[in-house]
Coordinates of C-alpha atoms in Angstrom, one line a residue:
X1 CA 137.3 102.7 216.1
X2 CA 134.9 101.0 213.6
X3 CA 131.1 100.6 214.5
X4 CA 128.2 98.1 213.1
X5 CA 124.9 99.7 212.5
X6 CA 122.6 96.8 213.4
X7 CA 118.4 96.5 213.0
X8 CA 117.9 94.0 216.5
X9 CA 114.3 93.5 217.1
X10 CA 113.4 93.5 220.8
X11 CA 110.7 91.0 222.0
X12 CA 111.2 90.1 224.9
X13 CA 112.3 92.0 228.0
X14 CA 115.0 89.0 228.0
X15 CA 116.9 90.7 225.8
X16 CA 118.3 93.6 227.9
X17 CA 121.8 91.8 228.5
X18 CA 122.4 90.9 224.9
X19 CA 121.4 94.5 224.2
X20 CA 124.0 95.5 226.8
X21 CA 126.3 93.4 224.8
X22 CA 126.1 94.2 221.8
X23 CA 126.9 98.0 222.7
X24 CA 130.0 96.6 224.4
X25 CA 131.0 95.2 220.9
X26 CA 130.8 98.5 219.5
X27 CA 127.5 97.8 217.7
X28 CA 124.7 101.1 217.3
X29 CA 121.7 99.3 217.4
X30 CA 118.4 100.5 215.4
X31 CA 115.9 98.3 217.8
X32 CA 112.2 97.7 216.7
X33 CA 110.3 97.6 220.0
X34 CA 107.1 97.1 217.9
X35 CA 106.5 93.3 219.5
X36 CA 106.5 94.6 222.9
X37 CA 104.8 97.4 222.4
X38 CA 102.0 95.7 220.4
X39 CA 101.6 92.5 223.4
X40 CA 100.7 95.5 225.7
X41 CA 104.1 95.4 227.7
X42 CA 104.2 98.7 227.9
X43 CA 105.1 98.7 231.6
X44 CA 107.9 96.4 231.5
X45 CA 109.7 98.3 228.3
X46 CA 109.7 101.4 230.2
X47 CA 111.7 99.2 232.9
X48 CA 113.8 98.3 230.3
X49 CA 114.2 101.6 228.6
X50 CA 115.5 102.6 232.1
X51 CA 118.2 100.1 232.4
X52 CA 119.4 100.7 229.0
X53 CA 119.9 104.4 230.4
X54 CA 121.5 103.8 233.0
X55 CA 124.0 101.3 231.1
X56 CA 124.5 104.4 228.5
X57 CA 125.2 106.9 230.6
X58 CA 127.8 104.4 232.4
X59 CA 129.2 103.9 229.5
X60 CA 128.8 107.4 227.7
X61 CA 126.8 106.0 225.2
X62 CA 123.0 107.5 223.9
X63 CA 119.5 106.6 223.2
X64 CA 116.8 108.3 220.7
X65 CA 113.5 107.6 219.8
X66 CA 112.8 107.0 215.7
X67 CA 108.8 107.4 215.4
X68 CA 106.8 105.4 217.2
X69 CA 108.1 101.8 217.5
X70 CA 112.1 102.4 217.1
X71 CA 114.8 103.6 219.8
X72 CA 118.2 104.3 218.1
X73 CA 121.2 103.2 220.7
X74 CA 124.6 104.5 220.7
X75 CA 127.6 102.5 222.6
X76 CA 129.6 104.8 223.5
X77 CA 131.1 108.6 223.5
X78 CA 132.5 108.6 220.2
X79 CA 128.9 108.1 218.6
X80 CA 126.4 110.7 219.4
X81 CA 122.7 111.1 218.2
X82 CA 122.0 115.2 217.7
X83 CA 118.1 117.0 217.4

C-alpha cells in the first residue's frame, strides 16, 4: 500500500469529515491545530480530538501529539506512530 504524508491545517471544527476522509484515502496527516487553539476553541478541539479517536480506533488507525500545536494522524493499521 502506498501512503501521502500531508501538512492539513485545521481551522475550523468543520473540518472533521474531510479529516476522516482523507485517512480513508490513505493519507497520514501532519495537522497544525495552531488556528484553533490560538481563537480559544479549546473546548470544541478536544470534541474533535475525540471523534478523530474514535474514527482511528474503528479503523485501526493512530494519533500523536508533535509539540504543542501539531497531532500526527495515522489511517490505518499498517502505519503506526511508536514513543
Amino acid at each position: 500500500q502506498n501512503f501521502i504524508i500531508k501538512k492539513y491545517d485545521f481551522s475550523n471544527v468543520n473540518q472533521v469529515e474531510d479529516i476522516k476522509r482523507q485517512l480513508l484515502g490513505r493519507r497520514i496527516l501532519l495537522i497544525n491545530a495552531k488556528e484553533l487553539l490560538e481563537n480559544g476553541e479549546v473546548s470544541e478541539l478536544k470534541k474533535c480530538i475525540e471523534e478523530l479517536k474514535a474514527f482511528l480506533r474503528e479503523n485501526g488507525g493512530s494519533i500523536g501529539r508533535l509539540g504543542e500545536h501539531y497531532l500526527i494522524l495515522t489511517p490505518n493499521a499498517h502505519v503506526k506512530i511508536s514513543n
